[in-house]
Each structure stands twice: as C-alpha cells, then as structure tokens.
Amino acid sequence: MSFEEQQDFARQVADLNKYGQALNRCDSVDEVVSLTLEAMSLLFEFSYSTFVEVREDDLRVVHSTNPDLVQGEPPSDLARRARDAGETLVEQGADAAVGSDSDVTGALAVPARMGDEVTAVLVTRSQTVEEFGDEYVKPMEILATHAATAISNIRSRERLERAHRDLERRKEMIELYDRLLRHDLGNDLQVIAGFADAVAGQVDGQTAEYAGKIQRAAESAADLIHRVGDLVSTLEAQDNPEPRDLGAVLGETVRDVRANYGSLTVEFDAAAFDYQVYGGDLLDSVFTNIMSNAAVHNEGEVRMRVFPAEAGPDEVTVCFADDGTDVPESLREEIFEMGVKGQESSGTGFGLGFVRALTESYGGRVGVAESDGGGAEFRVTLERA
C-alpha cells in the first residue's frame, strides 16, 4: 500500500469510527440499517447495498438498493453462506449476480458478529469492481462490527424492557391476589381460628382434638398469607436493574454461604466471572437461595462447583452444580412456582419461586437439570451490561 493509499485508508477508518459512534446512539434496528446503508453508499460507492438481519436461523432482507431483492424476503445464497461460515465471502463474475440479466461484476458479503453470534450480514454488489481486495474488505468488516455492536445493544435493551413490562403485569396480578388474601381470606381465617379456640375450651376428647387441628390449620394459613405479603413487598421495592460486578457479588455470597453451612464445600474462582451483568440489590439473594438449598436439602457433606457457561455477547450463565440429590425431572418446571416443593422438603416452597421472580425482574431466566455429579445443576442466565 502506497503512502497515498495509507492516507486514504486512515481517513476512511476515521469516517467509519464516526459512523460507529452514530450507530451506538441508534434506538432501533431500522435506524442501524439506514445508517449502515448510508455508510456503504457514501464511503464505498457500491452499486447495490443490502442489509440482512439474522435472528437465530432466520435471515431476512431488511432493506436493499438492489431492485432484484425484496424487503422481508430471504436473501441471496451468498448472504446465507457468509452467515454459516462466519467469515467474509467474495464472488466474481456471473456468480456475483442475483438475476440472470444483471451486469454485476463482483459481490462481497460480510457477517456482522458479536463474539460467535452473527447478528447481520452486509452484502454489496458492484458493476465496476471485479475483485474486492483489502481496501474494500477491511473497512467493510469494521463497519459490520459497528453494526453488530449497535444491534446487540438494542436487542439487550428490548429484552430488558420486555422483562420489565412482564414483571409489572405480574406485580399487578400479585398485588390483586395479595389484597384479596390479606383482607378477605385473612379475616375469614381469624374468625375460624377464634371460633375453633372457643369450641376447644368447651369440649373435650376427640372433639377438642379436632377443634385444635382446625385452629392450627387456620393459624398456619394466616402465617402463609403474611409471608406471601412480605415477598410481594420485597419485589415491589426492587429498582430497575443496573450493571453489577458478577464476580464480586458471587464472591461475597460464596463467603457467606461457606461460613453458614459447614457441610457445603464450594469450588469457586472469581477470576472466571469477570463480567458486568444487570441486577438489583437482591441479586445476591438469588445466589444465596440456590447455594443454601444444596446444604439444606441434602444429608451429609455436599460439594458444589460454581462456574460460568455460555458466555455470549448478550448473556452469561452461572452454573451451580452439586453432587447431592437431583431434582426429579417431573418437578424441574414446577419447582420454580411459588409454594411448590418436593415431597421430602420441610421448607415453604417460596425460595426458588423468589429466585425466579427476582431473576426475571432483571431480564434473566433460571432453570435446573442433572449435574455431572448426579446432583442438581441450577443455571442462572443474566443480561450482560
């Protein structure tokens, strides 16, 4: 590359960085598409430019200046192959054209990637360029990286916003049930407990025994209503998720659990969790509930390994794998419902329900499977900040 070409390339990179800054300020994918195509047109002067969005296995043309491509339709085979390969592809001559009567001489497809995930493919076709060298490929790859970052940030915000909306709807329903339970059912239980106590004082034998059971059942139900109300109040007090240091939060939680449960051995490396995630003040409670469950619901010594898995550009999954008792497959979905617990459990059944409610309020999710050691492996997935 000559000195003059180096100067041109430097100016082009500077322009691309300006576009990158503008892309990071976009609020929607449509804005990203418009700005990216503008950059492709102004910086490279290509004949046809196409933006292909990728969502899982679905590839769709969002916008194209190529009249042979229709918005919303699947893209050309070149775009799909570039997505599958995860690398830039170049075609020349007749292979580069979309239609049989096209005068296109060359085509370039660049996947926009965040980590291992391809979020879009930028495709350009030229009627004058026959060979796309580094002077075209490198700047296009820079632009694709900027577009991928912008799309990833937008999708993360959209997921968080959906989680917040879902949480608000759940809160409204929970508040309704809470008011009904506390007021209507709570009052009825007080009446039942009061009359049962009065009857117990006037009878003896088996009748007194029955009256005592009625009274205890009413008091237990009233206590359960009180605890549900406390849980609702806790969830209502949660602020919007903010960036948190995952390694620091996990480290403090592991120290507390180790101090409180001598039967539980936890293998944990804070350096493996060098991530920022979205969470609230009670993020540590999510981890504490899961780890303490391994000690409380198993007899004897239990070993647990805490490790990261599936750390993608948008999410990171924290795994808690123990060698205790596995959660039966029939209970793995129900176990996160409020009040559901195993047959042998002496708990209230609210711990893991609390875990799911909090995790989802942060835009994440939680699940459980069998660990490699034959016990339970809880997996908490959180949005990366």
Short mmCIF file of C-alpha atoms in Angstrom, two decimals:
data_model
loop_
_atom_site.label_atom_id
_atom_site.label_comp_id
_atom_site.label_asym_id
_atom_site.label_seq_id
_atom_site.Cartn_x
_atom_site.Cartn_y
_atom_site.Cartn_z
CA MET A 1 0.00 0.00 0.00
CA SER A 2 1.46 3.34 -1.07
CA PHE A 3 1.66 6.38 1.20
CA GLU A 4 -1.29 7.97 -0.59
CA GLU A 5 -3.32 4.78 -0.17
CA GLN A 6 -2.40 4.66 3.52
CA GLN A 7 -3.64 8.22 3.94
CA ASP A 8 -6.91 7.39 2.18
CA PHE A 9 -7.35 4.30 4.34
CA ALA A 10 -6.71 6.32 7.54
CA ARG A 11 -9.35 8.88 6.52
CA GLN A 12 -11.77 6.06 5.73
CA VAL A 13 -11.22 4.47 9.17
CA ALA A 14 -11.82 7.85 10.82
CA ASP A 15 -15.10 8.21 8.91
CA LEU A 16 -16.08 4.67 9.88
CA ASN A 17 -15.45 5.43 13.55
CA LYS A 18 -17.74 8.44 13.29
CA TYR A 19 -20.42 6.17 11.84
CA GLY A 20 -19.70 3.71 14.65
CA GLN A 21 -20.39 6.38 17.26
CA ALA A 22 -23.61 7.33 15.49
CA LEU A 23 -24.68 3.67 15.27
CA ASN A 24 -24.24 3.23 19.02
CA ARG A 25 -26.73 6.06 19.55
CA CYS A 26 -29.43 4.34 17.46
CA ASP A 27 -32.64 3.35 19.25
CA SER A 28 -33.91 0.79 16.74
CA VAL A 29 -32.65 -1.76 14.23
CA ASP A 30 -34.28 0.28 11.44
CA GLU A 31 -32.04 3.22 12.37
CA VAL A 32 -28.99 0.94 12.32
CA VAL A 33 -29.97 -0.35 8.89
CA SER A 34 -30.47 3.13 7.45
CA LEU A 35 -27.18 4.46 8.80
CA THR A 36 -25.21 1.37 7.74
CA LEU A 37 -26.51 1.52 4.16
CA GLU A 38 -25.72 5.23 4.09
CA ALA A 39 -22.14 4.46 5.13
CA MET A 40 -21.84 1.71 2.50
CA SER A 41 -23.10 4.07 -0.18
CA LEU A 42 -21.05 7.15 0.72
CA LEU A 43 -17.79 5.52 1.76
CA PHE A 44 -17.55 2.78 -0.84
CA GLU A 45 -19.72 3.97 -3.77
CA PHE A 46 -21.02 0.46 -4.38
CA SER A 47 -23.79 -0.12 -6.90
CA TYR A 48 -26.06 -2.18 -4.65
CA SER A 49 -26.08 -2.47 -0.87
CA THR A 50 -28.16 -4.94 1.19
CA PHE A 51 -28.67 -5.29 4.93
CA VAL A 52 -29.68 -8.79 6.05
CA GLU A 53 -30.80 -9.23 9.68
CA VAL A 54 -30.18 -12.57 11.40
CA ARG A 55 -32.43 -13.86 14.18
CA GLU A 56 -31.50 -17.40 15.14
CA ASP A 57 -31.79 -19.38 11.87
CA ASP A 58 -33.97 -16.81 10.12
CA LEU A 59 -32.32 -14.45 7.60
CA ARG A 60 -34.38 -11.64 6.09
CA VAL A 61 -33.63 -8.69 3.83
CA VAL A 62 -34.37 -5.59 5.90
CA HIS A 63 -33.53 -3.13 3.13
CA SER A 64 -31.68 -3.19 -0.18
CA THR A 65 -30.86 -0.81 -3.01
CA ASN A 66 -30.80 -3.86 -5.32
CA PRO A 67 -34.12 -3.98 -7.25
CA ASP A 68 -33.88 -7.77 -7.51
CA LEU A 69 -34.20 -8.17 -3.72
CA VAL A 70 -37.46 -7.65 -1.82
CA GLN A 71 -37.74 -6.42 1.75
CA GLY A 72 -38.80 -9.18 4.14
CA GLU A 73 -37.81 -11.97 1.76
CA PRO A 74 -34.92 -14.42 2.27
CA PRO A 75 -31.57 -13.08 0.99
CA SER A 76 -29.28 -14.50 -1.66
CA ASP A 77 -27.35 -17.71 -1.11
CA LEU A 78 -24.16 -15.66 -0.67
CA ALA A 79 -25.50 -13.99 2.49
CA ARG A 80 -26.56 -17.31 3.98
CA ARG A 81 -23.20 -18.91 3.27
CA ALA A 82 -21.39 -15.96 4.85
CA ARG A 83 -23.56 -16.32 7.97
CA ASP A 84 -22.93 -20.07 8.14
CA ALA A 85 -19.18 -19.67 7.65
CA GLY A 86 -18.93 -16.68 9.98
CA GLU A 87 -16.45 -15.05 7.65
CA THR A 88 -16.26 -12.68 4.69
CA LEU A 89 -17.02 -14.20 1.28
CA VAL A 90 -16.28 -12.80 -2.18
CA GLU A 91 -17.79 -13.76 -5.54
CA GLN A 92 -16.88 -12.64 -9.04
CA GLY A 93 -18.42 -12.62 -12.49
CA ALA A 94 -21.73 -14.39 -13.12
CA ASP A 95 -21.72 -15.93 -9.63
CA ALA A 96 -21.91 -12.45 -8.10
CA ALA A 97 -25.21 -11.50 -9.74
CA VAL A 98 -28.67 -12.04 -8.27
CA GLY A 99 -30.54 -12.04 -11.56
CA SER A 100 -29.56 -13.65 -14.87
CA ASP A 101 -29.58 -10.33 -16.77
CA SER A 102 -27.53 -8.44 -14.16
CA ASP A 103 -24.38 -6.51 -15.05
CA VAL A 104 -22.87 -7.03 -11.58
CA THR A 105 -19.16 -7.92 -11.73
CA GLY A 106 -18.37 -8.64 -8.08
CA ALA A 107 -20.08 -9.31 -4.74
CA LEU A 108 -18.91 -9.08 -1.13
CA ALA A 109 -20.73 -10.48 1.94
CA VAL A 110 -19.50 -9.56 5.43
CA PRO A 111 -21.07 -11.09 8.57
CA ALA A 112 -21.64 -8.64 11.44
CA ARG A 113 -20.55 -10.55 14.54
CA MET A 114 -20.59 -10.15 18.31
CA GLY A 115 -18.42 -12.96 19.62
CA ASP A 116 -19.66 -16.14 17.96
CA GLU A 117 -23.09 -14.71 17.17
CA VAL A 118 -23.83 -13.31 13.70
CA THR A 119 -26.50 -10.61 14.02
CA ALA A 120 -26.50 -9.37 10.41
CA VAL A 121 -24.82 -9.76 7.03
CA LEU A 122 -23.79 -6.77 4.91
CA VAL A 123 -23.84 -7.57 1.20
CA THR A 124 -22.61 -5.29 -1.56
CA ARG A 125 -22.53 -5.79 -5.32
CA SER A 126 -20.60 -3.67 -7.78
CA GLN A 127 -20.91 -3.09 -11.52
CA THR A 128 -17.34 -1.84 -11.76
CA VAL A 129 -15.25 -3.70 -9.18
CA GLU A 130 -14.27 -7.20 -10.23
CA GLU A 131 -12.06 -8.06 -7.28
CA PHE A 132 -12.63 -6.95 -3.70
CA GLY A 133 -9.23 -6.54 -2.05
CA ASP A 134 -8.34 -5.47 1.48
CA GLU A 135 -9.06 -1.85 0.60
CA TYR A 136 -12.73 -2.87 0.47
CA VAL A 137 -12.86 -5.87 2.81
CA LYS A 138 -11.19 -4.33 5.86
CA PRO A 139 -13.34 -1.16 6.03
CA MET A 140 -16.48 -3.24 5.43
CA GLU A 141 -15.54 -5.54 8.31
CA ILE A 142 -15.03 -2.50 10.57
CA LEU A 143 -18.47 -1.17 9.59
CA ALA A 144 -20.00 -4.63 10.17
CA THR A 145 -18.51 -4.75 13.68
CA HIS A 146 -20.03 -1.36 14.50
CA ALA A 147 -23.43 -2.52 13.19
CA ALA A 148 -23.24 -5.77 15.18
CA THR A 149 -22.46 -3.90 18.40
CA ALA A 150 -25.36 -1.50 17.85
CA ILE A 151 -27.84 -4.31 17.12
CA SER A 152 -26.67 -6.32 20.13
CA ASN A 153 -27.16 -3.31 22.43
CA ILE A 154 -30.64 -2.65 21.01
CA ARG A 155 -31.71 -6.28 21.45
CA SER A 156 -30.44 -6.28 25.03
CA ARG A 157 -32.47 -3.15 25.80
CA GLU A 158 -35.54 -4.69 24.14
CA ARG A 159 -35.21 -7.86 26.25
CA LEU A 160 -34.89 -5.83 29.43
CA GLU A 161 -37.89 -3.68 28.50
CA ARG A 162 -39.99 -6.79 27.81
CA ALA A 163 -38.90 -8.28 31.13
CA HIS A 164 -39.86 -5.07 32.92
CA ARG A 165 -43.29 -5.00 31.27
CA ASP A 166 -43.89 -8.65 32.12
CA LEU A 167 -42.80 -8.03 35.69
CA GLU A 168 -45.14 -5.06 36.05
CA ARG A 169 -48.08 -7.14 34.82
CA ARG A 170 -47.17 -9.91 37.26
CA LYS A 171 -46.87 -7.42 40.07
CA GLU A 172 -50.34 -6.08 39.33
CA MET A 173 -51.82 -9.59 39.50
CA ILE A 174 -49.85 -10.45 42.64
CA GLU A 175 -50.97 -7.23 44.31
CA LEU A 176 -54.60 -8.08 43.49
CA TYR A 177 -54.29 -11.57 44.96
CA ASP A 178 -52.38 -10.18 47.92
CA ARG A 179 -55.17 -7.73 48.76
CA LEU A 180 -57.79 -10.46 48.42
CA LEU A 181 -55.79 -12.88 50.57
CA ARG A 182 -54.91 -10.40 53.28
CA HIS A 183 -58.34 -8.81 53.53
CA ASP A 184 -60.98 -11.39 52.66
CA LEU A 185 -59.32 -14.71 53.39
CA GLY A 186 -57.28 -13.29 56.27
CA ASN A 187 -60.40 -12.08 58.02
CA ASP A 188 -62.16 -15.41 57.49
CA LEU A 189 -59.20 -17.31 58.94
CA GLN A 190 -59.20 -15.10 62.03
CA VAL A 191 -62.89 -15.92 62.52
CA ILE A 192 -62.22 -19.66 62.04
CA ALA A 193 -59.29 -19.64 64.48
CA GLY A 194 -61.31 -17.68 67.05
CA PHE A 195 -64.35 -19.98 66.96
CA ALA A 196 -62.11 -23.08 66.98
CA ASP A 197 -60.39 -21.78 70.12
CA ALA A 198 -63.77 -21.10 71.74
CA VAL A 199 -65.05 -24.57 70.89
CA ALA A 200 -61.86 -26.23 72.15
CA GLY A 201 -62.41 -24.62 75.55
CA GLN A 202 -65.91 -26.05 75.89
CA VAL A 203 -65.43 -29.63 74.74
CA ASP A 204 -63.08 -32.49 75.47
CA GLY A 205 -61.92 -35.76 73.94
CA GLN A 206 -61.82 -36.21 70.20
CA THR A 207 -63.94 -33.10 69.57
CA ALA A 208 -61.34 -30.95 71.36
CA GLU A 209 -58.64 -32.59 69.27
CA TYR A 210 -60.49 -31.72 66.05
CA ALA A 211 -61.04 -28.14 67.20
CA GLY A 212 -57.31 -27.83 67.93
CA LYS A 213 -56.44 -29.07 64.44
CA ILE A 214 -58.83 -26.54 62.88
CA GLN A 215 -57.26 -23.75 64.92
CA ARG A 216 -53.68 -24.73 63.99
CA ALA A 217 -54.58 -25.05 60.29
CA ALA A 218 -56.15 -21.58 60.30
CA GLU A 219 -53.12 -20.06 62.04
CA SER A 220 -50.73 -21.77 59.59
CA ALA A 221 -52.70 -20.45 56.63
CA ALA A 222 -52.69 -16.93 58.10
CA ASP A 223 -48.92 -17.15 58.56
CA LEU A 224 -48.50 -18.24 54.94
CA ILE A 225 -50.55 -15.26 53.76
CA HIS A 226 -48.32 -12.97 55.83
CA ARG A 227 -45.16 -14.39 54.23
CA VAL A 228 -46.60 -14.02 50.71
CA GLY A 229 -47.33 -10.39 51.52
CA ASP A 230 -43.73 -9.87 52.65
CA LEU A 231 -42.50 -11.37 49.36
CA VAL A 232 -44.75 -9.06 47.33
CA SER A 233 -43.48 -6.05 49.26
CA THR A 234 -39.88 -7.09 48.59
CA LEU A 235 -40.46 -7.44 44.85
CA GLU A 236 -42.30 -4.11 44.69
CA ALA A 237 -39.31 -2.38 46.29
CA GLN A 238 -36.92 -3.58 43.55
CA ASP A 239 -35.38 -0.81 41.46
CA ASN A 240 -34.60 -1.14 37.76
CA PRO A 241 -31.60 -3.41 37.07
CA GLU A 242 -28.20 -1.72 36.99
CA PRO A 243 -24.74 -3.00 35.94
CA ARG A 244 -23.23 -5.19 38.68
CA ASP A 245 -19.84 -6.84 39.04
CA LEU A 246 -20.78 -10.52 38.80
CA GLY A 247 -17.51 -11.80 40.28
CA ALA A 248 -17.77 -9.50 43.31
CA VAL A 249 -21.42 -10.38 44.03
CA LEU A 250 -20.75 -14.11 43.71
CA GLY A 251 -17.58 -13.85 45.82
CA GLU A 252 -19.39 -12.22 48.75
CA THR A 253 -22.23 -14.74 48.51
CA VAL A 254 -19.87 -17.73 48.46
CA ARG A 255 -18.05 -16.42 51.54
CA ASP A 256 -21.33 -16.04 53.46
CA VAL A 257 -22.61 -19.47 52.45
CA ARG A 258 -19.34 -21.15 53.38
CA ALA A 259 -19.48 -19.50 56.81
CA ASN A 260 -23.10 -20.52 57.43
CA TYR A 261 -23.07 -24.09 56.10
CA GLY A 262 -20.12 -26.21 57.21
CA SER A 263 -21.42 -29.25 55.32
CA LEU A 264 -21.20 -27.44 51.98
CA THR A 265 -17.89 -27.21 50.08
CA VAL A 266 -17.97 -24.64 47.27
CA GLU A 267 -15.46 -24.59 44.41
CA PHE A 268 -15.36 -21.06 43.01
CA ASP A 269 -12.91 -18.91 41.02
CA ALA A 270 -13.80 -15.20 40.99
CA ALA A 271 -11.47 -14.57 38.03
CA ALA A 272 -13.73 -16.74 35.84
CA PHE A 273 -16.60 -14.28 36.38
CA ASP A 274 -15.11 -11.07 35.03
CA TYR A 275 -18.45 -9.85 33.70
CA GLN A 276 -20.79 -6.93 34.26
CA VAL A 277 -24.44 -8.04 34.43
CA TYR A 278 -27.77 -6.32 35.02
CA GLY A 279 -29.12 -6.90 38.52
CA GLY A 280 -30.59 -5.25 41.61
CA ASP A 281 -29.79 -5.07 45.30
CA LEU A 282 -31.14 -8.59 45.81
CA LEU A 283 -29.01 -10.31 43.16
CA ASP A 284 -27.00 -11.93 45.97
CA SER A 285 -30.25 -13.40 47.35
CA VAL A 286 -30.71 -15.31 44.07
CA PHE A 287 -27.34 -16.97 44.51
CA THR A 288 -27.73 -17.48 48.27
CA ASN A 289 -31.06 -19.28 47.89
CA ILE A 290 -29.65 -21.68 45.31
CA MET A 291 -26.45 -22.49 47.21
CA SER A 292 -28.10 -22.84 50.62
CA ASN A 293 -30.67 -25.22 49.09
CA ALA A 294 -27.87 -27.68 48.35
CA ALA A 295 -26.90 -27.74 52.04
CA VAL A 296 -30.42 -27.72 53.49
CA HIS A 297 -31.98 -30.36 51.22
CA ASN A 298 -29.13 -32.90 51.34
CA GLU A 299 -27.81 -35.01 54.19
CA GLY A 300 -24.07 -35.13 54.96
CA GLU A 301 -21.27 -33.43 53.04
CA VAL A 302 -22.15 -31.79 49.74
CA ARG A 303 -19.76 -30.41 47.14
CA MET A 304 -20.77 -27.65 44.74
CA ARG A 305 -18.95 -26.19 41.75
CA VAL A 306 -19.83 -22.64 40.66
CA PHE A 307 -18.70 -21.92 37.10
CA PRO A 308 -19.68 -19.80 34.08
CA ALA A 309 -21.13 -21.30 30.91
CA GLU A 310 -22.48 -19.98 27.64
CA ALA A 311 -20.97 -16.51 28.00
CA GLY A 312 -22.19 -14.86 24.80
CA PRO A 313 -22.17 -11.22 23.75
CA ASP A 314 -25.53 -10.54 25.43
CA GLU A 315 -25.77 -13.06 28.28
CA VAL A 316 -23.75 -15.06 30.76
CA THR A 317 -24.95 -18.20 32.55
CA VAL A 318 -23.84 -19.05 36.10
CA CYS A 319 -23.97 -22.78 36.92
CA PHE A 320 -24.32 -24.20 40.43
CA ALA A 321 -23.63 -27.95 40.18
CA ASP A 322 -23.68 -30.16 43.30
CA ASP A 323 -23.20 -33.88 43.98
CA GLY A 324 -26.23 -34.20 46.24
CA THR A 325 -29.75 -35.28 45.30
CA ASP A 326 -31.04 -34.49 41.80
CA VAL A 327 -34.33 -32.66 41.29
CA PRO A 328 -36.83 -35.14 39.73
CA GLU A 329 -37.48 -34.33 36.09
CA SER A 330 -41.21 -34.11 36.75
CA LEU A 331 -40.57 -31.25 39.21
CA ARG A 332 -37.98 -29.24 37.27
CA GLU A 333 -40.51 -26.77 35.90
CA GLU A 334 -42.90 -26.71 38.86
CA ILE A 335 -40.14 -26.20 41.43
CA PHE A 336 -39.92 -22.50 40.49
CA GLU A 337 -43.63 -21.91 41.12
CA MET A 338 -44.49 -20.12 44.35
CA GLY A 339 -45.32 -22.62 47.09
CA VAL A 340 -44.22 -25.74 45.20
CA LYS A 341 -41.74 -28.03 46.97
CA GLY A 342 -40.54 -31.63 46.91
CA GLN A 343 -42.30 -34.33 48.90
CA GLU A 344 -39.40 -34.66 51.34
CA SER A 345 -38.88 -30.89 51.69
CA SER A 346 -39.61 -29.21 55.02
CA GLY A 347 -39.39 -25.71 53.52
CA THR A 348 -42.13 -23.32 52.45
CA GLY A 349 -41.65 -23.73 48.69
CA PHE A 350 -41.11 -20.00 48.22
CA GLY A 351 -37.30 -19.88 48.00
CA LEU A 352 -36.97 -20.91 44.36
CA GLY A 353 -40.13 -19.02 43.40
CA PHE A 354 -38.42 -15.96 44.84
CA VAL A 355 -35.29 -16.81 42.81
CA ARG A 356 -37.22 -16.93 39.55
CA ALA A 357 -39.21 -13.77 40.25
CA LEU A 358 -36.04 -11.81 41.01
CA THR A 359 -34.05 -13.24 38.09
CA GLU A 360 -36.81 -12.45 35.61
CA SER A 361 -37.14 -8.94 37.04
CA TYR A 362 -33.50 -8.45 35.95
CA GLY A 363 -34.27 -9.67 32.42
CA GLY A 364 -32.78 -13.13 33.04
CA ARG A 365 -34.02 -16.67 33.49
CA VAL A 366 -33.33 -19.72 35.67
CA GLY A 367 -33.53 -23.48 35.15
CA VAL A 368 -32.36 -26.77 36.64
CA ALA A 369 -31.00 -30.05 35.25
CA GLU A 370 -29.00 -33.02 36.49
CA SER A 371 -25.34 -32.25 37.22
CA ASP A 372 -22.38 -34.31 36.06
CA GLY A 373 -22.02 -35.47 39.67
CA GLY A 374 -25.56 -36.85 39.77
CA GLY A 375 -26.98 -33.99 41.82
CA ALA A 376 -28.72 -30.79 40.75
CA GLU A 377 -27.32 -28.10 38.46
CA PHE A 378 -29.09 -24.74 38.68
CA ARG A 379 -28.38 -22.35 35.82
CA VAL A 380 -28.97 -18.60 36.21
CA THR A 381 -28.74 -16.61 32.96
CA LEU A 382 -28.30 -12.84 33.23
CA GLU A 383 -28.07 -9.99 30.73
CA ARG A 384 -24.54 -8.68 30.22
CA ALA A 385 -24.11 -4.94 30.75
#
